[in-house]
Short mmCIF file of C-alpha atoms in Angstrom, two decimals:
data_model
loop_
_atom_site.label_atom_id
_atom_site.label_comp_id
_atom_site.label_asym_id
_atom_site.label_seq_id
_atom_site.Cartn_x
_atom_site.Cartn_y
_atom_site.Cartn_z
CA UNK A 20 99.63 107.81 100.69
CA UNK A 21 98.55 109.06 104.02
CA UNK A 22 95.11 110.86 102.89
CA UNK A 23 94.56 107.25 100.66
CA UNK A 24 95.35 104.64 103.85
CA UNK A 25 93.10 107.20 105.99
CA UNK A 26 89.86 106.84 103.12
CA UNK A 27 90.83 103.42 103.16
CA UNK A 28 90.95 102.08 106.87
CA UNK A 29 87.79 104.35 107.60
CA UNK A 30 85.65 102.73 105.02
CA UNK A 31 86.95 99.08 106.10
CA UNK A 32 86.65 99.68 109.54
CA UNK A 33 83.06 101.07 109.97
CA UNK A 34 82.51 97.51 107.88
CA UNK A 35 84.13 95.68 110.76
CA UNK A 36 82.36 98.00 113.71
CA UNK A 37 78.96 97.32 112.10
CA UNK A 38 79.48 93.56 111.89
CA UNK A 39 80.54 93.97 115.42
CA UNK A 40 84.42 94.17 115.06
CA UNK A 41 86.75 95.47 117.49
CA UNK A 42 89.77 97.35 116.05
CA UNK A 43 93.17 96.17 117.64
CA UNK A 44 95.83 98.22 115.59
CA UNK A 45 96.97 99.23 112.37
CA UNK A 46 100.20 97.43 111.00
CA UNK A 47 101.45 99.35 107.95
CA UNK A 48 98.86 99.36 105.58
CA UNK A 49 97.00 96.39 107.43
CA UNK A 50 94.00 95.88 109.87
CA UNK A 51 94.09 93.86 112.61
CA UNK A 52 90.45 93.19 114.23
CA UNK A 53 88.65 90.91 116.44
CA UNK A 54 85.56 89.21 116.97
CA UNK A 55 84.52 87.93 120.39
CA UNK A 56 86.28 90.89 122.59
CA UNK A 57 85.34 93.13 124.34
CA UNK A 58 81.68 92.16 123.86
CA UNK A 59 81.10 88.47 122.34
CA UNK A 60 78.62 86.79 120.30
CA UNK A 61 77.40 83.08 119.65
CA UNK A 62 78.32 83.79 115.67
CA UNK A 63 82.15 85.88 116.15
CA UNK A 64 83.05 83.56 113.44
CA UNK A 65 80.06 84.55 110.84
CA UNK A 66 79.92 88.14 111.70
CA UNK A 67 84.05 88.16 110.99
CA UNK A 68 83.40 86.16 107.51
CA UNK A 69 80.47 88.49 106.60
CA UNK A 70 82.50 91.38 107.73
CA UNK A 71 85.27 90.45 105.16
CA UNK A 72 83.26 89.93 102.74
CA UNK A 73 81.63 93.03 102.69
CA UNK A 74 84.60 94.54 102.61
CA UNK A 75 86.00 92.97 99.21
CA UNK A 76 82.68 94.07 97.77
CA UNK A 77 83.65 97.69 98.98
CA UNK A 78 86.79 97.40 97.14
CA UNK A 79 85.37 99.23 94.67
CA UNK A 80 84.10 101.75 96.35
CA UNK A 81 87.19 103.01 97.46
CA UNK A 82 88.71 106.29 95.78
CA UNK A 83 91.83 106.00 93.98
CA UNK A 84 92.60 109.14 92.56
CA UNK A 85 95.95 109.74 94.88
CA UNK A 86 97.44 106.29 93.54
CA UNK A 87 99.17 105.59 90.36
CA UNK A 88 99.44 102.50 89.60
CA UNK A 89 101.30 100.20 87.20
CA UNK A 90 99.67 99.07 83.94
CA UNK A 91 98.10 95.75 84.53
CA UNK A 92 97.91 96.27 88.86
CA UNK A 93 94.82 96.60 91.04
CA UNK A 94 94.58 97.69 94.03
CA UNK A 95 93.58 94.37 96.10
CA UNK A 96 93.30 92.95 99.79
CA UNK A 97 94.13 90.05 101.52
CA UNK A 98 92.14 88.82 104.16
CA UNK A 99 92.99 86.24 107.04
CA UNK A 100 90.23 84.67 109.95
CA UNK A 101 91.24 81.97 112.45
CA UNK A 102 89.29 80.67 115.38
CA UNK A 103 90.83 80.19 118.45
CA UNK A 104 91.63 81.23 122.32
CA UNK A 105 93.79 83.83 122.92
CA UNK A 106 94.96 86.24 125.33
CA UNK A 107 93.44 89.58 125.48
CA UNK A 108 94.11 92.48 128.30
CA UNK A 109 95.76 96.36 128.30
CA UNK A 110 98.95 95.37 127.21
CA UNK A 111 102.19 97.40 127.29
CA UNK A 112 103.85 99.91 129.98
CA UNK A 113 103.57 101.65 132.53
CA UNK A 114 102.94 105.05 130.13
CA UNK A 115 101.50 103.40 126.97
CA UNK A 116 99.13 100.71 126.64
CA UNK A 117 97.13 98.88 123.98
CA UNK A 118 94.22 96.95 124.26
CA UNK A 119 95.02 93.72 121.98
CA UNK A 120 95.47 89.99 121.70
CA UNK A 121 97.98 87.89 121.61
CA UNK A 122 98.94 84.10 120.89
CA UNK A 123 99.56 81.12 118.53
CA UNK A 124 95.91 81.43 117.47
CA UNK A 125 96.77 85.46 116.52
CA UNK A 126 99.96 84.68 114.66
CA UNK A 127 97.90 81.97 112.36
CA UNK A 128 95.64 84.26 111.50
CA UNK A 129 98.55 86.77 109.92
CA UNK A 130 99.93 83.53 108.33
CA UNK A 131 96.72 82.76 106.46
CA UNK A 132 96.69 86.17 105.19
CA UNK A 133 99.69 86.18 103.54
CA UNK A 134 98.88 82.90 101.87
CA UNK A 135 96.08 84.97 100.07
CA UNK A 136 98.53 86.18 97.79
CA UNK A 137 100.01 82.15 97.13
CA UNK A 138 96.29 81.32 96.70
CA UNK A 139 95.03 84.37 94.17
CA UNK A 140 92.01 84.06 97.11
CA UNK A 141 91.10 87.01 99.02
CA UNK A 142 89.65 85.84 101.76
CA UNK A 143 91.42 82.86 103.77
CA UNK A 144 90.30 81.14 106.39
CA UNK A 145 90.97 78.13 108.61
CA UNK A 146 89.27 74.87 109.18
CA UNK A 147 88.07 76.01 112.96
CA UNK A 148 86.06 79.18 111.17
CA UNK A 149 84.90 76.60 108.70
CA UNK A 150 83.46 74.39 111.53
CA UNK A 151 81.60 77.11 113.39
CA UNK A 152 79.69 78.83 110.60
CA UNK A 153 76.31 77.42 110.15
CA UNK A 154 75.24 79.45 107.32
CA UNK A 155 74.18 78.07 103.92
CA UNK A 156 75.15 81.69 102.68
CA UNK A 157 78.32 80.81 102.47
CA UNK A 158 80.40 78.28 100.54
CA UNK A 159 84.01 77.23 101.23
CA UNK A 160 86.32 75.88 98.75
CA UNK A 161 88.76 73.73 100.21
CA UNK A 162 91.84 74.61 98.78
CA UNK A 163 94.71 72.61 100.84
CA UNK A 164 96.34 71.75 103.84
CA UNK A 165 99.31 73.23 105.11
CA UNK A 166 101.80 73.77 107.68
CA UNK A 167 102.51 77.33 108.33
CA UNK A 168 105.88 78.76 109.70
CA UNK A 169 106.34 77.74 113.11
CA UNK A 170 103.41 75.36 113.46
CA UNK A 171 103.95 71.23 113.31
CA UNK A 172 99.98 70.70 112.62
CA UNK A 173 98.66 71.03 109.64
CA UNK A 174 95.63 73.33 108.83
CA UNK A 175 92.57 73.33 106.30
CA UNK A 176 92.46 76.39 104.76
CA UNK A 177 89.13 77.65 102.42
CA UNK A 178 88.63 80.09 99.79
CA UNK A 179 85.02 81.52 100.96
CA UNK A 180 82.36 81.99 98.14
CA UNK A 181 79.00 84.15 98.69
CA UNK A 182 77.63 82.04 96.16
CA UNK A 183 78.46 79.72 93.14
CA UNK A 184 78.77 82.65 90.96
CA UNK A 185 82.27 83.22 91.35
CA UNK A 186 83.52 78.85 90.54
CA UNK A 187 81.40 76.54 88.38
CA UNK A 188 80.04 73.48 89.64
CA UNK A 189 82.49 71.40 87.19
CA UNK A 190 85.65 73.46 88.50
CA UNK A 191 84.67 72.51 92.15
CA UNK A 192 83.89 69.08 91.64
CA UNK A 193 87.27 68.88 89.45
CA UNK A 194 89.58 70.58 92.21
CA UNK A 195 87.60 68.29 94.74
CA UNK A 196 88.42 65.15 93.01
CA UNK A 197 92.25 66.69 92.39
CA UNK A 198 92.43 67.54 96.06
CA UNK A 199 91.59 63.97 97.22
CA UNK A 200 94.14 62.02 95.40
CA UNK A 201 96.96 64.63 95.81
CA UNK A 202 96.18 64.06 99.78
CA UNK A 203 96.97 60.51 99.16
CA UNK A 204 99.65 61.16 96.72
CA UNK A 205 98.24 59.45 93.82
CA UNK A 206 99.59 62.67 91.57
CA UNK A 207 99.23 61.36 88.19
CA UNK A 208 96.11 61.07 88.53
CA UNK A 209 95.58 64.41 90.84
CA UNK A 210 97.04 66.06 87.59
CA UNK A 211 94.23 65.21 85.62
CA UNK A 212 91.50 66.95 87.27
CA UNK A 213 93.20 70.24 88.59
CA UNK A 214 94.26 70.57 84.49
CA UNK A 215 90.06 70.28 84.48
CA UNK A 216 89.78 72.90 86.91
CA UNK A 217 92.59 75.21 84.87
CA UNK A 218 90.41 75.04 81.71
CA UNK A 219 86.87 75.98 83.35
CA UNK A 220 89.11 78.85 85.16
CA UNK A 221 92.23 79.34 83.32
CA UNK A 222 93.63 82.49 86.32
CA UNK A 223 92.82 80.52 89.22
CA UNK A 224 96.01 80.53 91.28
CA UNK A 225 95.20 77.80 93.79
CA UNK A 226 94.44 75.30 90.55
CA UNK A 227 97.93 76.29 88.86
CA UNK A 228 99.45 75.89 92.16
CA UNK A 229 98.22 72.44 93.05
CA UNK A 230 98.96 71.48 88.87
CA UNK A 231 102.44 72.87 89.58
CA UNK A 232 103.02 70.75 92.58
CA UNK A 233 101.67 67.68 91.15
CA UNK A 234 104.18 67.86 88.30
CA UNK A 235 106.72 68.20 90.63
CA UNK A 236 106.00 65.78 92.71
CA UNK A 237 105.81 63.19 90.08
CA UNK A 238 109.13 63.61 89.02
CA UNK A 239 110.53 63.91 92.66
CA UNK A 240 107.96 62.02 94.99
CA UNK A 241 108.30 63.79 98.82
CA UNK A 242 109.53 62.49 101.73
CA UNK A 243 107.49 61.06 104.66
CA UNK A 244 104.43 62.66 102.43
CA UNK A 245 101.39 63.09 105.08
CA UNK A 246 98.95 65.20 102.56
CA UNK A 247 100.50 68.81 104.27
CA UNK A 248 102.49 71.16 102.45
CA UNK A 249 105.05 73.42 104.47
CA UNK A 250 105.92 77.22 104.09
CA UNK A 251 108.67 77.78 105.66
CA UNK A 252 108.50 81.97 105.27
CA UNK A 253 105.48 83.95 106.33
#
């Protein structure tokens, strides 16, 4: 495991360096990086979207040979990117000290990463990095709102796309059209067009999901419904 996390972080990590990354810390089997400290740029929010996706594309790349793995399983990553202030310094005591960041805007970006998983997306990110990237190069699929654990506001979260390779044109515009009326909780309708986006792409998570919830929610409308799902776990 040890000689397999240590090929792993140094092939991700000289992704993030050349994209101009900082590396905080390592948490488990996780990377924690940031973009706009020490040394900032006009585009943190493009270089940390093209960092990630560079490195789903060097998922393969990666040698497996000291992992055995279940029939069926991948090995796979989960990546989260939020845009915000937070507090950076040499934090710690008076013997051991870590150069890192800290904040609401930090712990949203750890909750969007574990709603990768919920998702089936690997890369997650929040309205705020949608909003700053000027790029055609990418394309963001808009795949709900929600309220993370701890926060009262809801957030847009995106899938991000390199290119229309990945979705069809007819699976967006279906999920698109789903999205919309589930926000106004028109569901039977909503239902319609995210079964549309299960047929063009039968394993998309974030289509079953929304499907899921609109059946639900037909037969036991929400509360005080304001477009937001919560997750009260993170």
């Amino acid at each position: 495991i040890v000689a397999f996390l240590n090929r792993y972080f140094t092939i991700m990590c000289t992704i993030i360096k050349k994209h101009g990354g900082t590396i905080d810390k390592f948490i488990g089997d996780a990377i924690m990086a940031l973009f706009g400290a020490p040394i900032s740029y006009e585009d943190n929010c493009r270089r940390a979207v093209a960092a990630a996706y560079e490195m789903r594309e060097a998922l393969e790349s990666v040698p497996l040979e000291d992992l055995i793995l279940p029939e069926g399983m991948k090995f796979d990553i989960g990546i989260g990117i939020h845009y915000g202030d937070v507090i950076v310094g040499s934090i710690g005591s008076d013997d051991k000290t870590d150069y890192s960041v800290i904040g609401d805007n930090v712990n949203l970006a750890s909750r969007l990463e574990g709603l990768t998983k919920t998702y089936g997306s690997k890369i997650l990110v929040s309205e705020a990095v949608k909003d700053d990237i000027k790029e055609i190069s990418f394309l963001f699929r808009h795949l709900d709102d929600v309220k993370v654990k701890g926060k009262a506001k809801a957030v847009g979260i995106y899938a991000v796309d390199v290119s229309g390779e990945d979705f069809s044109d007819e699976y967006r515009d279906s999920y698109e059209k789903g999205f919309a009326l589930y926000k106004k909780g028109v569901w039977n309708l909503a239902k319609e067009y995210f079964e549309k986006a299960c047929e063009c792409h039968p394993n998309d998570k974030a289509s079953l999901l929304m499907l899921s919830r609109c059946e639900e929610f037909i037969k036991a409308p929400p509360e005080n419904w304001d477009g937001a799902i919560s997750f009260l776990t993170k």
